[in-house]
mmCIF file of C-alpha atoms in Angstrom:
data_model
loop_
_atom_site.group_PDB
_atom_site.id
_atom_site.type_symbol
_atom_site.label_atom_id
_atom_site.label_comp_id
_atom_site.label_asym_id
_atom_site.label_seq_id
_atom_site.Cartn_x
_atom_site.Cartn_y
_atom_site.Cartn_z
ATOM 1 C CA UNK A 1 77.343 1.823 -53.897
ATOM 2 C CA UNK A 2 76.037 3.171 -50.443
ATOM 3 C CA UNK A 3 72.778 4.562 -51.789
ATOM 4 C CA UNK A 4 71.591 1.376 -53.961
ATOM 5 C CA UNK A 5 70.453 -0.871 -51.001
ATOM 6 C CA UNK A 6 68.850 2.490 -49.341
ATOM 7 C CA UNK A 7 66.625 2.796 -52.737
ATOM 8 C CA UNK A 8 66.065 -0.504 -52.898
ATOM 9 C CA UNK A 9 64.833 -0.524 -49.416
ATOM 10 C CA UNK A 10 62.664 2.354 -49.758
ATOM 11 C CA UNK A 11 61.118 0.636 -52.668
ATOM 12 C CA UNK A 12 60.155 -2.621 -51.088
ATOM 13 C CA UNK A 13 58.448 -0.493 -48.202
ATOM 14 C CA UNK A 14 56.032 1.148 -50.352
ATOM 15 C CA UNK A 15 55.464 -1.720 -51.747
ATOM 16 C CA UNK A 16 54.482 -3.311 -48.408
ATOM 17 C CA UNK A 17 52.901 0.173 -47.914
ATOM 18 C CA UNK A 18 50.598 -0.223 -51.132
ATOM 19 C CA UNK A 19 49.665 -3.426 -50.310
ATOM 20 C CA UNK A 20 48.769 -2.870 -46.855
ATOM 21 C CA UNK A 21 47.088 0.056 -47.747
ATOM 22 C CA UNK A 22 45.218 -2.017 -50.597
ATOM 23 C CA UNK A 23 44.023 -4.644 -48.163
ATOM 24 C CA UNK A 24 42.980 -2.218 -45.670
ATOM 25 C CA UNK A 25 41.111 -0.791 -48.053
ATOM 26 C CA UNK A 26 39.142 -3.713 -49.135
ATOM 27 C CA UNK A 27 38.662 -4.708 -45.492
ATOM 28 C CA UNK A 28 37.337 -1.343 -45.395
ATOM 29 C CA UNK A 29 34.970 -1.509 -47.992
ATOM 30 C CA UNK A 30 33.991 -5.214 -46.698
ATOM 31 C CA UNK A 31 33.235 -3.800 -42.937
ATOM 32 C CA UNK A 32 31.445 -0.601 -44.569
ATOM 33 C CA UNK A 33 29.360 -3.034 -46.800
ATOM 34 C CA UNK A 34 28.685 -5.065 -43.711
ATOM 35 C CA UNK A 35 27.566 -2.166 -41.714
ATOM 36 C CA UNK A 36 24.944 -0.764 -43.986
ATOM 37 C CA UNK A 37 23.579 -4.256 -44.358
ATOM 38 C CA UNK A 38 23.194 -4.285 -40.608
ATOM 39 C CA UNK A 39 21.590 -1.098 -40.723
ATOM 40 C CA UNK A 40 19.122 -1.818 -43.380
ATOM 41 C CA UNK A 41 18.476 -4.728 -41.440
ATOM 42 C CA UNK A 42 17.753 -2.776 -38.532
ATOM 43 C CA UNK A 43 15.555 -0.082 -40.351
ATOM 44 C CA UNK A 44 13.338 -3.376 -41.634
ATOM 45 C CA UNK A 45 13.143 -4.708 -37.976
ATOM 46 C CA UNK A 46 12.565 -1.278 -36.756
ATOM 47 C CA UNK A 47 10.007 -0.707 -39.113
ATOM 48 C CA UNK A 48 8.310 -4.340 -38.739
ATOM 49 C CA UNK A 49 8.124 -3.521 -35.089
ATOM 50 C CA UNK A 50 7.021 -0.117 -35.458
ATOM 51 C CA UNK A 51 3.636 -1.924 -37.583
ATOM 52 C CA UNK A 52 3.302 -4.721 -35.121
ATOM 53 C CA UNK A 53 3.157 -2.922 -31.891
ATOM 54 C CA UNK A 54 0.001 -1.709 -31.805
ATOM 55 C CA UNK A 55 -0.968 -4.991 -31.612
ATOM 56 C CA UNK A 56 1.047 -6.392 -28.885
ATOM 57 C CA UNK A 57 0.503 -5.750 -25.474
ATOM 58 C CA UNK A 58 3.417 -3.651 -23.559
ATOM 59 C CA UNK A 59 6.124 -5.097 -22.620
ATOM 60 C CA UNK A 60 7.166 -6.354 -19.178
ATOM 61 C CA UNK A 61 10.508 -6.762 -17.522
ATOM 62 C CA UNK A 62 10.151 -10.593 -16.535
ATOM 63 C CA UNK A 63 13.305 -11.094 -14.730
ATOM 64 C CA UNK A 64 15.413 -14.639 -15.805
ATOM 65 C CA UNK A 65 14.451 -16.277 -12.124
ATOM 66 C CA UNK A 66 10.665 -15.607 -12.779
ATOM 67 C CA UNK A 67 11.092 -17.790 -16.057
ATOM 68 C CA UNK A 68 12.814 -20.513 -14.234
ATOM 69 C CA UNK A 69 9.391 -22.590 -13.838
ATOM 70 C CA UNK A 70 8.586 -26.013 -13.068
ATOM 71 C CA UNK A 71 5.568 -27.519 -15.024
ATOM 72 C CA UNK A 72 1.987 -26.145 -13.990
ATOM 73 C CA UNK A 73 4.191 -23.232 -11.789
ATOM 74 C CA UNK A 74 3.139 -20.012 -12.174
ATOM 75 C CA UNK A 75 4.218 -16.406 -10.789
ATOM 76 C CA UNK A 76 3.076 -12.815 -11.214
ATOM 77 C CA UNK A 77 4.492 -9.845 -11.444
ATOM 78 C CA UNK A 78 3.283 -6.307 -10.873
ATOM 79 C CA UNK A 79 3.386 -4.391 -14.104
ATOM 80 C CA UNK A 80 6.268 -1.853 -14.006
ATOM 81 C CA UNK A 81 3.603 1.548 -14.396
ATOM 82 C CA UNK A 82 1.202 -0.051 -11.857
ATOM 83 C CA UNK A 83 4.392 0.410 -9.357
ATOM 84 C CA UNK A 84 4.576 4.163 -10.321
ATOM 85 C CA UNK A 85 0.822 5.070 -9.620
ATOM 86 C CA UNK A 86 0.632 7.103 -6.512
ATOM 87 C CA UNK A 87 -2.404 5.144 -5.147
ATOM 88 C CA UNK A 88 0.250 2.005 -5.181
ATOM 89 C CA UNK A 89 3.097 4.154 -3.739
ATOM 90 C CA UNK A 90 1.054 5.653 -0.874
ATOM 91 C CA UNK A 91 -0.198 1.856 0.604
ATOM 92 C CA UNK A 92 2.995 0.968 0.077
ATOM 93 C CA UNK A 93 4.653 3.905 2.085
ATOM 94 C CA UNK A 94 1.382 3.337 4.913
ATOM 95 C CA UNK A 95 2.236 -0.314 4.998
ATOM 96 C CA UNK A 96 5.735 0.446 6.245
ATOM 97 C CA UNK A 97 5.108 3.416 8.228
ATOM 98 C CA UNK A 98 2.574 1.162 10.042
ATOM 99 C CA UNK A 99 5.294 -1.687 10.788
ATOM 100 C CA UNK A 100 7.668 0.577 11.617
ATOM 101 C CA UNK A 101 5.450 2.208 14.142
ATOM 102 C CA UNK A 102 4.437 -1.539 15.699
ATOM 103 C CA UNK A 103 8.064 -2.754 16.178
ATOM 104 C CA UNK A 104 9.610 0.293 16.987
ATOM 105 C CA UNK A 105 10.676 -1.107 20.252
ATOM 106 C CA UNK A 106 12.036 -4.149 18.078
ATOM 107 C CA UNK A 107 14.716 -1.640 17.038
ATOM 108 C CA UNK A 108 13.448 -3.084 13.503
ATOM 109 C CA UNK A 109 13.299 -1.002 10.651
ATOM 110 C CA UNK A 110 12.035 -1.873 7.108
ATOM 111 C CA UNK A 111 12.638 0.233 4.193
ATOM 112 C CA UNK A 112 11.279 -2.365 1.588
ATOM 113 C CA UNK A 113 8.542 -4.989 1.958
ATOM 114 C CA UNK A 114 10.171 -7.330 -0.751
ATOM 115 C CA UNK A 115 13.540 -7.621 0.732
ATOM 116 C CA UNK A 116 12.728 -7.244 4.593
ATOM 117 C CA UNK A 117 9.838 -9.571 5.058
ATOM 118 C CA UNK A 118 11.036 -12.364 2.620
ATOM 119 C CA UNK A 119 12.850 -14.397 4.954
ATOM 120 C CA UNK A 120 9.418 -14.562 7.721
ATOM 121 C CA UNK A 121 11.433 -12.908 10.822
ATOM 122 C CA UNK A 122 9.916 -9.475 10.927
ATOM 123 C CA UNK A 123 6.789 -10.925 9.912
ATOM 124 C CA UNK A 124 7.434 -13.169 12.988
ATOM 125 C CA UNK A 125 7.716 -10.100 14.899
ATOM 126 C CA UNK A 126 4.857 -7.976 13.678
ATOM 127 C CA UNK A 127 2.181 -11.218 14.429
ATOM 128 C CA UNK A 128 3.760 -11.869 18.020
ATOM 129 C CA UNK A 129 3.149 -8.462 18.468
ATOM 130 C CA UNK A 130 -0.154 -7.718 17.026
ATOM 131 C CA UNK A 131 -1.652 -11.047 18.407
ATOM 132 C CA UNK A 132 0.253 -10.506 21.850
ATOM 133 C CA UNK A 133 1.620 -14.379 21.597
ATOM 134 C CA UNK A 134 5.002 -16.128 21.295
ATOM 135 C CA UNK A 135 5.548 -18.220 18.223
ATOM 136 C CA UNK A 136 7.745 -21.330 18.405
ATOM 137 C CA UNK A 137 9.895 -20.682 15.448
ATOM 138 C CA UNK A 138 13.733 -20.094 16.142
ATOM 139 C CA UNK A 139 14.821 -16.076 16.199
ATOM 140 C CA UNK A 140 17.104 -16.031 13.582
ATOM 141 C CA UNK A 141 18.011 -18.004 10.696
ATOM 142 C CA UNK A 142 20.030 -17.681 7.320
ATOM 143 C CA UNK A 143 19.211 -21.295 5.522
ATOM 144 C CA UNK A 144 16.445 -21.135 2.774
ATOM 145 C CA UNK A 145 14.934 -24.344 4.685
ATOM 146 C CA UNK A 146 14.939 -22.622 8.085
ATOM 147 C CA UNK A 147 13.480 -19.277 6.450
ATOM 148 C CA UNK A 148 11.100 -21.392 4.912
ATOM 149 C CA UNK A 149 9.864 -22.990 8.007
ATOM 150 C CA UNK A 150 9.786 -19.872 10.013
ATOM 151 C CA UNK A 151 7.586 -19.030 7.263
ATOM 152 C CA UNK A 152 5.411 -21.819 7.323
ATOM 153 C CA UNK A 153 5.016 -21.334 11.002
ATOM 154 C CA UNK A 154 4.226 -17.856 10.552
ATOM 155 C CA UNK A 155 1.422 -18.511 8.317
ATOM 156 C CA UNK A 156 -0.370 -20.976 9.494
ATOM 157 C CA UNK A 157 -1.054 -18.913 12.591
ATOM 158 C CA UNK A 158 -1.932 -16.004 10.373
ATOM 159 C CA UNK A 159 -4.429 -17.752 8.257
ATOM 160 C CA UNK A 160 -5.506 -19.656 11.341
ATOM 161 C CA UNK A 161 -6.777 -15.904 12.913
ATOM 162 C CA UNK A 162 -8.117 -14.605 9.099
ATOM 163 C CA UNK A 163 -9.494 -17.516 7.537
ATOM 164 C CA UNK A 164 -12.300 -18.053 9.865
ATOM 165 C CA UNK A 165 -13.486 -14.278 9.492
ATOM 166 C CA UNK A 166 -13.750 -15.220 5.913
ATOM 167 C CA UNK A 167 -11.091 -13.773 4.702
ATOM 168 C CA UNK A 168 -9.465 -15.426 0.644
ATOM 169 C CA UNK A 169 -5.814 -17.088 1.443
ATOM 170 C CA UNK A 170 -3.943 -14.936 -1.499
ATOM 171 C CA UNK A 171 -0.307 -15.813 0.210
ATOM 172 C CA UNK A 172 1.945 -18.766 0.432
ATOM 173 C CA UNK A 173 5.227 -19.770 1.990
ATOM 174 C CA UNK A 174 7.070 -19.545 -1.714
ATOM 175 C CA UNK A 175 5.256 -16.879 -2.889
ATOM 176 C CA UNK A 176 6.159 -14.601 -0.020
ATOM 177 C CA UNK A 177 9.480 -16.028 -0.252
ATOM 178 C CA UNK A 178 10.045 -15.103 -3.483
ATOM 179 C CA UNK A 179 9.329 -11.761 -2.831
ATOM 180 C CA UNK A 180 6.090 -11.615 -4.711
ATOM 181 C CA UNK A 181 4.703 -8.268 -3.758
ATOM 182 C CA UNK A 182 1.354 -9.338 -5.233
ATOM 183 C CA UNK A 183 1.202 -11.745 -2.117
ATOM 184 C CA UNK A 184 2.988 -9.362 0.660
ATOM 185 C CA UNK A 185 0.271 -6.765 0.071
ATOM 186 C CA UNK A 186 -2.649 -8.514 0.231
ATOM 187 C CA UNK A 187 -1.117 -10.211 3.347
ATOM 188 C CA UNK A 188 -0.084 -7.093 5.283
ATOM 189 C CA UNK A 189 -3.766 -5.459 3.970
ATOM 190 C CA UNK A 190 -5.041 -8.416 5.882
ATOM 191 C CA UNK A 191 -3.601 -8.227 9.302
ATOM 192 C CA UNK A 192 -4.303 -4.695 9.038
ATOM 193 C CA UNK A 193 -7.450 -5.050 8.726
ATOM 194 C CA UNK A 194 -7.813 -7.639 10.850
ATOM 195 C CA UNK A 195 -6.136 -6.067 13.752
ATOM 196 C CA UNK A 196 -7.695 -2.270 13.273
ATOM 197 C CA UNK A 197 -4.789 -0.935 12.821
ATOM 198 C CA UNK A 198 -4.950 2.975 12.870
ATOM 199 C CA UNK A 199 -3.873 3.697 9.754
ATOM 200 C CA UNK A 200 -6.005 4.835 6.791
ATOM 201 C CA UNK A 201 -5.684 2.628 3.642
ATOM 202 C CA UNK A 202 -5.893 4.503 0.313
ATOM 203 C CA UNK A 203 -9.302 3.585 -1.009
ATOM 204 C CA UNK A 204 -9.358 1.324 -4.297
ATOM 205 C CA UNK A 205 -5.732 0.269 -4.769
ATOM 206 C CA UNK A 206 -5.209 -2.048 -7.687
ATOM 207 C CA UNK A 207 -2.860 -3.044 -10.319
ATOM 208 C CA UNK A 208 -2.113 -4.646 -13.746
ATOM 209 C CA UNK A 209 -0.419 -8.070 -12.971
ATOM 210 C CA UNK A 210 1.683 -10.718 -15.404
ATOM 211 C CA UNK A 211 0.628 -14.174 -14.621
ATOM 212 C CA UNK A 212 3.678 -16.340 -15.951
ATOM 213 C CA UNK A 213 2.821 -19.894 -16.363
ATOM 214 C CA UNK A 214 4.231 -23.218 -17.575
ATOM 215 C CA UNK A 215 1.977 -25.380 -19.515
ATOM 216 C CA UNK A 216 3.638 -28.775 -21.343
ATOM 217 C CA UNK A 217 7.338 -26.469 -21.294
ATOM 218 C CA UNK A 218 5.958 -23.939 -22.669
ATOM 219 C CA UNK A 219 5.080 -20.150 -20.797
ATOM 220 C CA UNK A 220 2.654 -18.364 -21.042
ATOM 221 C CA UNK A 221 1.501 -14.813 -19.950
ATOM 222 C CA UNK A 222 -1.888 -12.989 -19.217
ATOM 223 C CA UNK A 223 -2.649 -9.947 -17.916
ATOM 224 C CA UNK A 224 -5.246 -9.188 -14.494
ATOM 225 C CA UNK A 225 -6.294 -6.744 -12.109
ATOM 226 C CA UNK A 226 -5.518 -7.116 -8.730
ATOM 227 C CA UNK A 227 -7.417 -4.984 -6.303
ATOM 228 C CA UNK A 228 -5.611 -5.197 -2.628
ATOM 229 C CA UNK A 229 -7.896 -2.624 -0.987
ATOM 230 C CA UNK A 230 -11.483 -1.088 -2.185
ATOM 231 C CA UNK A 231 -13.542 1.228 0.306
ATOM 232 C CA UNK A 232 -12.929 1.761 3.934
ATOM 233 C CA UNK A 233 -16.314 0.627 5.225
ATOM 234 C CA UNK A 234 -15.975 -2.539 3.095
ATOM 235 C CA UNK A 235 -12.585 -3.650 4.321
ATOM 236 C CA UNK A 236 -14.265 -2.959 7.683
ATOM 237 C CA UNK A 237 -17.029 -5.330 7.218
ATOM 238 C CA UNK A 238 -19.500 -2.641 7.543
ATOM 239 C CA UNK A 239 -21.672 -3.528 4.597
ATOM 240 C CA UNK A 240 -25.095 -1.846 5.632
ATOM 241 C CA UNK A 241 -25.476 1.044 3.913
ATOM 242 C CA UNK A 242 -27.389 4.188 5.568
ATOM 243 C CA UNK A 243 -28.467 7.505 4.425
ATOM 244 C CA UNK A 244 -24.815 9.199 4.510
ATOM 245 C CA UNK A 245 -23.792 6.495 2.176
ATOM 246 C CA UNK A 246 -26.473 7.619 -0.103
ATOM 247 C CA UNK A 247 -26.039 11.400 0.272
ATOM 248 C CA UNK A 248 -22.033 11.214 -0.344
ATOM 249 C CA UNK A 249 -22.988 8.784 -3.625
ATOM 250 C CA UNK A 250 -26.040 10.262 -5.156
ATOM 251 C CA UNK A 251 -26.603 13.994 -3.397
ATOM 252 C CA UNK A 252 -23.376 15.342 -2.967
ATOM 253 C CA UNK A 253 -24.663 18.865 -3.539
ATOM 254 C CA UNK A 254 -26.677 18.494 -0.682
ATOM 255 C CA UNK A 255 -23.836 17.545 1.630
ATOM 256 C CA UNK A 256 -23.055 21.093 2.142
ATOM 257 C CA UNK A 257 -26.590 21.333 3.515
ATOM 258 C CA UNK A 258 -25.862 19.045 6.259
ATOM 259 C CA UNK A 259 -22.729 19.853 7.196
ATOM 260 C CA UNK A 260 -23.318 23.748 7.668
ATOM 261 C CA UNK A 261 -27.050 22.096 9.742
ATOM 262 C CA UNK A 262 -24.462 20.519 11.952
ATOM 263 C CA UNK A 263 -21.755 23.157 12.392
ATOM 264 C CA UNK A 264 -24.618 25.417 13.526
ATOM 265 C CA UNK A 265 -26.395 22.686 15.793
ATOM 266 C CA UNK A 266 -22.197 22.376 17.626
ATOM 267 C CA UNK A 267 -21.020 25.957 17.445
ATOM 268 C CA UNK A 268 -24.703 26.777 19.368
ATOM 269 C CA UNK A 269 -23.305 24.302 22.581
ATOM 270 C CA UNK A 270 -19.294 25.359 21.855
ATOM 271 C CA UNK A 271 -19.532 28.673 21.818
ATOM 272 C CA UNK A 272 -20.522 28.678 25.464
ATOM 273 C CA UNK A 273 -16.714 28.004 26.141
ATOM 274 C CA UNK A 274 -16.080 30.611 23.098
ATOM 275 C CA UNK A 275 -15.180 28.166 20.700
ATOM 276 C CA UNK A 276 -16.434 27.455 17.441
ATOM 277 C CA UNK A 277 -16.079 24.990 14.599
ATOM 278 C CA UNK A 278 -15.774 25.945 10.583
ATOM 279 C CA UNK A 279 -14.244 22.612 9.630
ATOM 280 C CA UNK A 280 -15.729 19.043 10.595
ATOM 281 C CA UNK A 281 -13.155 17.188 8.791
ATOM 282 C CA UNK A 282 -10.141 18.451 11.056
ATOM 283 C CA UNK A 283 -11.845 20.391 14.010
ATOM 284 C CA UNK A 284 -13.083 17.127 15.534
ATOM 285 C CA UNK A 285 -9.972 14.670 14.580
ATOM 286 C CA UNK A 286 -8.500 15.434 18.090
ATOM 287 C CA UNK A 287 -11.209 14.179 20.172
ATOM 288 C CA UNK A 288 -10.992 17.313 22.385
ATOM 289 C CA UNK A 289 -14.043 18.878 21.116
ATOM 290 C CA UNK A 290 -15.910 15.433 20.988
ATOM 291 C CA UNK A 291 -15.340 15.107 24.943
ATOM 292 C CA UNK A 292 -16.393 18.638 25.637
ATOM 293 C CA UNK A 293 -19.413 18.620 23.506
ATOM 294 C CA UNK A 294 -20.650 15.762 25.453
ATOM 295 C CA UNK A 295 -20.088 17.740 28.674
ATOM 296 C CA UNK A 296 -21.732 20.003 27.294
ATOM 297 C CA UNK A 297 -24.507 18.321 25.807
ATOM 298 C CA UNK A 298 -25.616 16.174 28.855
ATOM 299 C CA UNK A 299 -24.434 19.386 31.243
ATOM 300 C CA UNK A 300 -21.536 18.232 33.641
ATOM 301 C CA UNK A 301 -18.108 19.038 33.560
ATOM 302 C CA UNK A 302 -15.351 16.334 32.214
ATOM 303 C CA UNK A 303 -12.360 16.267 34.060
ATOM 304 C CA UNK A 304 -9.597 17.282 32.431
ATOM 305 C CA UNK A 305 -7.538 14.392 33.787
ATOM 306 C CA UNK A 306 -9.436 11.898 31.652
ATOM 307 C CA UNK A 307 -8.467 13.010 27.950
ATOM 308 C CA UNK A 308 -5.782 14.934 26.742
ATOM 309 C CA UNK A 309 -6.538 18.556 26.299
ATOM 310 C CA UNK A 310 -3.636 19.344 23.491
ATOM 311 C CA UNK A 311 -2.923 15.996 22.243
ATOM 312 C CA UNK A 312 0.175 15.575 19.713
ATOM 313 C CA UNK A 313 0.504 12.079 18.957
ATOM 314 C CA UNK A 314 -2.277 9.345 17.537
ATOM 315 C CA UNK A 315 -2.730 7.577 20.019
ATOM 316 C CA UNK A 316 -3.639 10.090 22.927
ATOM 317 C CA UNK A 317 -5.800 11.398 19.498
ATOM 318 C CA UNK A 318 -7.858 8.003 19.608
ATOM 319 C CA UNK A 319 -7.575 8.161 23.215
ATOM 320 C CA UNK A 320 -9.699 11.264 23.397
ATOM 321 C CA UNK A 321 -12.541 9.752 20.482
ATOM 322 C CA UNK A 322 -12.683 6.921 22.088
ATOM 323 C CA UNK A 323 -13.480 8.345 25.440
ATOM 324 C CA UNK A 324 -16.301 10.473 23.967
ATOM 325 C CA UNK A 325 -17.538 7.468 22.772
ATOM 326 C CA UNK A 326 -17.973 6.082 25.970
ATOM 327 C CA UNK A 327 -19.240 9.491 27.240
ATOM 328 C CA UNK A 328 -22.334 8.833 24.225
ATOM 329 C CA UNK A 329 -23.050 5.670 25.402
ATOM 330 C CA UNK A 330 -22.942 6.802 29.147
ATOM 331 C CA UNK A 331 -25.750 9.233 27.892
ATOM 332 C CA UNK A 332 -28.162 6.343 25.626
ATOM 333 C CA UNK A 333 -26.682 6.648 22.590
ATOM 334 C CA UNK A 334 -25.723 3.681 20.575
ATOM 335 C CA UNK A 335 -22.060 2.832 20.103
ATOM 336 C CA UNK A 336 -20.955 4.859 16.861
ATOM 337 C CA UNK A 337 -20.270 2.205 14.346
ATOM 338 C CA UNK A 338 -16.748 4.591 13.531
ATOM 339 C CA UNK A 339 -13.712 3.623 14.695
ATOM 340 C CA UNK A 340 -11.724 6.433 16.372
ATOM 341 C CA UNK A 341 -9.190 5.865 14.113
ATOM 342 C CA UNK A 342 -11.955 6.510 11.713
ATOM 343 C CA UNK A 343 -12.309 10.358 13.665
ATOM 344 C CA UNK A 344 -8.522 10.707 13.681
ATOM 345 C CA UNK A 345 -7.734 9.845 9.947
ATOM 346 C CA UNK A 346 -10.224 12.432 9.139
ATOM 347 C CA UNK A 347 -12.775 10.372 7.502
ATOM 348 C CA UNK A 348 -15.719 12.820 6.447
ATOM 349 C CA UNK A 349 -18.357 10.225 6.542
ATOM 350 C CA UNK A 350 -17.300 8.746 10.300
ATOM 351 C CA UNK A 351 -17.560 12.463 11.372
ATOM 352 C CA UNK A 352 -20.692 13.264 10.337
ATOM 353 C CA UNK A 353 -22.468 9.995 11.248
ATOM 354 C CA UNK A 354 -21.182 10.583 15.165
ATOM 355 C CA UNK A 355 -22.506 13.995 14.876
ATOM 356 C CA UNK A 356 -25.146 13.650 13.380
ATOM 357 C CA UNK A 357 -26.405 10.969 15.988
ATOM 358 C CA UNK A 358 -25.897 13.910 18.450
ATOM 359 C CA UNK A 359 -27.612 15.980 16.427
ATOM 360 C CA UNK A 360 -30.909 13.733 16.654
ATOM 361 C CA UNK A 361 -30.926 13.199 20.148
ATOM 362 C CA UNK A 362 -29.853 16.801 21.400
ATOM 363 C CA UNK A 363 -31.442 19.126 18.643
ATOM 364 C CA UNK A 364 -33.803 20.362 21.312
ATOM 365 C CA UNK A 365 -30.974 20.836 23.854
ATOM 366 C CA UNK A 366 -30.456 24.571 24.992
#
């Protein structure tokens, strides 16, 4: 009488058993079915965009706020391979090298352009400094409005000092506030410029660009270049072109020609003090041999308190160009139309123009 219930237990389990089993298994079957339907599904969408994308153009990461547009807005973006070139990556890194460098006594130090000059205050900084002036913005605030004005501010004395000297506006209080590196770089490119600063620019930076617009609610995209720098003599505003400019353009084989004429014409005058020159790129960056050339070239002696014999930083580098500059004029020469930065930065074509210029007035020199 014990064991009946027990067996009649045991039954109704497995029957609960079976039928769980029995609708597991058709939910089973229902959530396989369902999953190969969602793969063939992807396999056609796979292979549909496998045919189309040849004829699309590459995708770009357009983040939600840049689609956030009021009517007739529009903002670009820097494709993401552009940002990988390492023309791109080197202006960037000079950029903020060179701003470091200015506002060093600031205590200010930027490690991204984007998020450090958004907000106008070390922009503030870098102008007041460059320009040697006082701005009448306040020193610190956290409010979009008051970034904005600082911004505004900012700006207006910027373009005030570029636009006469012809250079194109390509910068705005949003856009720099947005963080639209399109717009930082061709600003910061601009005071460089401007204010000679004594870096060296990589030579023909550009990069693809997504222009995001909103026509009648609708956006749309297109793809352009932007170019922030080209060559160094053009961003100087030295457009006349000479004889080097020819020779490094059309005659490059006969380069080495000149440079080994000129090496000879320098090493004859140096090697009075036992030196001697093999490189003009580097040998002459320092200014030292510049100043003692001229000593020797117009036969007095310089005195060593008025360059720096074994200079180590940039600046007492320029120092020392910049001196023998003065030195050439002192003897009837024409002020070289290098920079010393120019010299320093180990420009080729600045190099050989100042010595070359030597070279035509001194050839006869003993």
């Amino acid at each position: 009488m014990a064991t009946t219930p027990l067996r009649s237990q045991n039954s109704q389990t497995a029957g609960r058993m079976k039928k769980d089993e029995s609708f597991l298994g058709k939910l089973g079957g229902t959530l396989v079915r369902k999953k190969k339907a969602k793969e063939v599904s992807d396999l056609q969408e796979e292979g549909k965009n496998a045919i189309n994308a040849p004829l699309s153009p590459t995708p770009t990461d357009i983040h939600p706020e840049d689609t956030m547009l009021e009517e007739n807005e529009e903002r670009t973006m820097i494709e993401p391979y552009s940002k990988e070139e390492a023309k791109f990556k080197e202006l960037v890194k000079v950029l903020i090298d060179w701003i470091n460098d200015v506002l060093v006594e600031e205590r200010i130090i930027v490690k991204t352009l984007e998020e450090d000059l958004y907000d106008g205050q070390v922009l503030q900084k870098l102008l007041e400094k460059l320009a040697n002036r006082k701005l009448n913005v306040a020193e610190v605030t956290q409010s979009e409005i008051g970034q904005k004005q600082k911004l505004q501010t900012v700006l207006e004395s910027v373009n005030g000092l570029l636009r006469p000297q012809g250079w194109a506006i390509k910068w705005s209080v949003d856009s720099i506030h947005t963080k639209n590196m399109v717009a930082i770089l061709h600003l910061l490119v601009a005071l460089a410029m401007h204010f000679r600063a004594p870096i060296r620019l990589p030579e023909h930076v550009s990069v693809q660009v997504v222009v995001v617009r909103k026509r009648e609610g609708i956006l749309q995209t297109s793809h352009v270049t932007e170019e922030f720098t080209s060559t160094t003599e053009m961003m100087m505003g030295r457009f006349e072109r000479d004889a080097f400019d020819t020779l490094f353009d059309h005659a490059p084989d006969k380069l080495s020609v000149v440079k080994k004429s000129l090496i000879t014409f320098v090493n004859k005058h140096l090697n009075k003090l036992n030196l001697e020159v093999t490189e003009l790129e580097t040998q002459f960056a320092d200014g030292v041999y510049l100043v003692l050339l001229m000593g020797l070239l117009e036969d007095y002696f310089v005195p060593l308190y008025n360059f720096y014999l074994t200079p180590e930083s940039f600046e007492q580098k320029a120092h020392n160009v910049a001196f023998s500059f003065e030195l050439m004029q002192d003897g009837g020469l024409k002020k070289p139309k290098a920079r010393p930065e120019d010299i320093v930065n180990l420009d080729l074509k600045s190099t050989l123009r100042v010595l070359y210029n030597l070279f035509t007035k001194y050839k006869h020199v003993e």
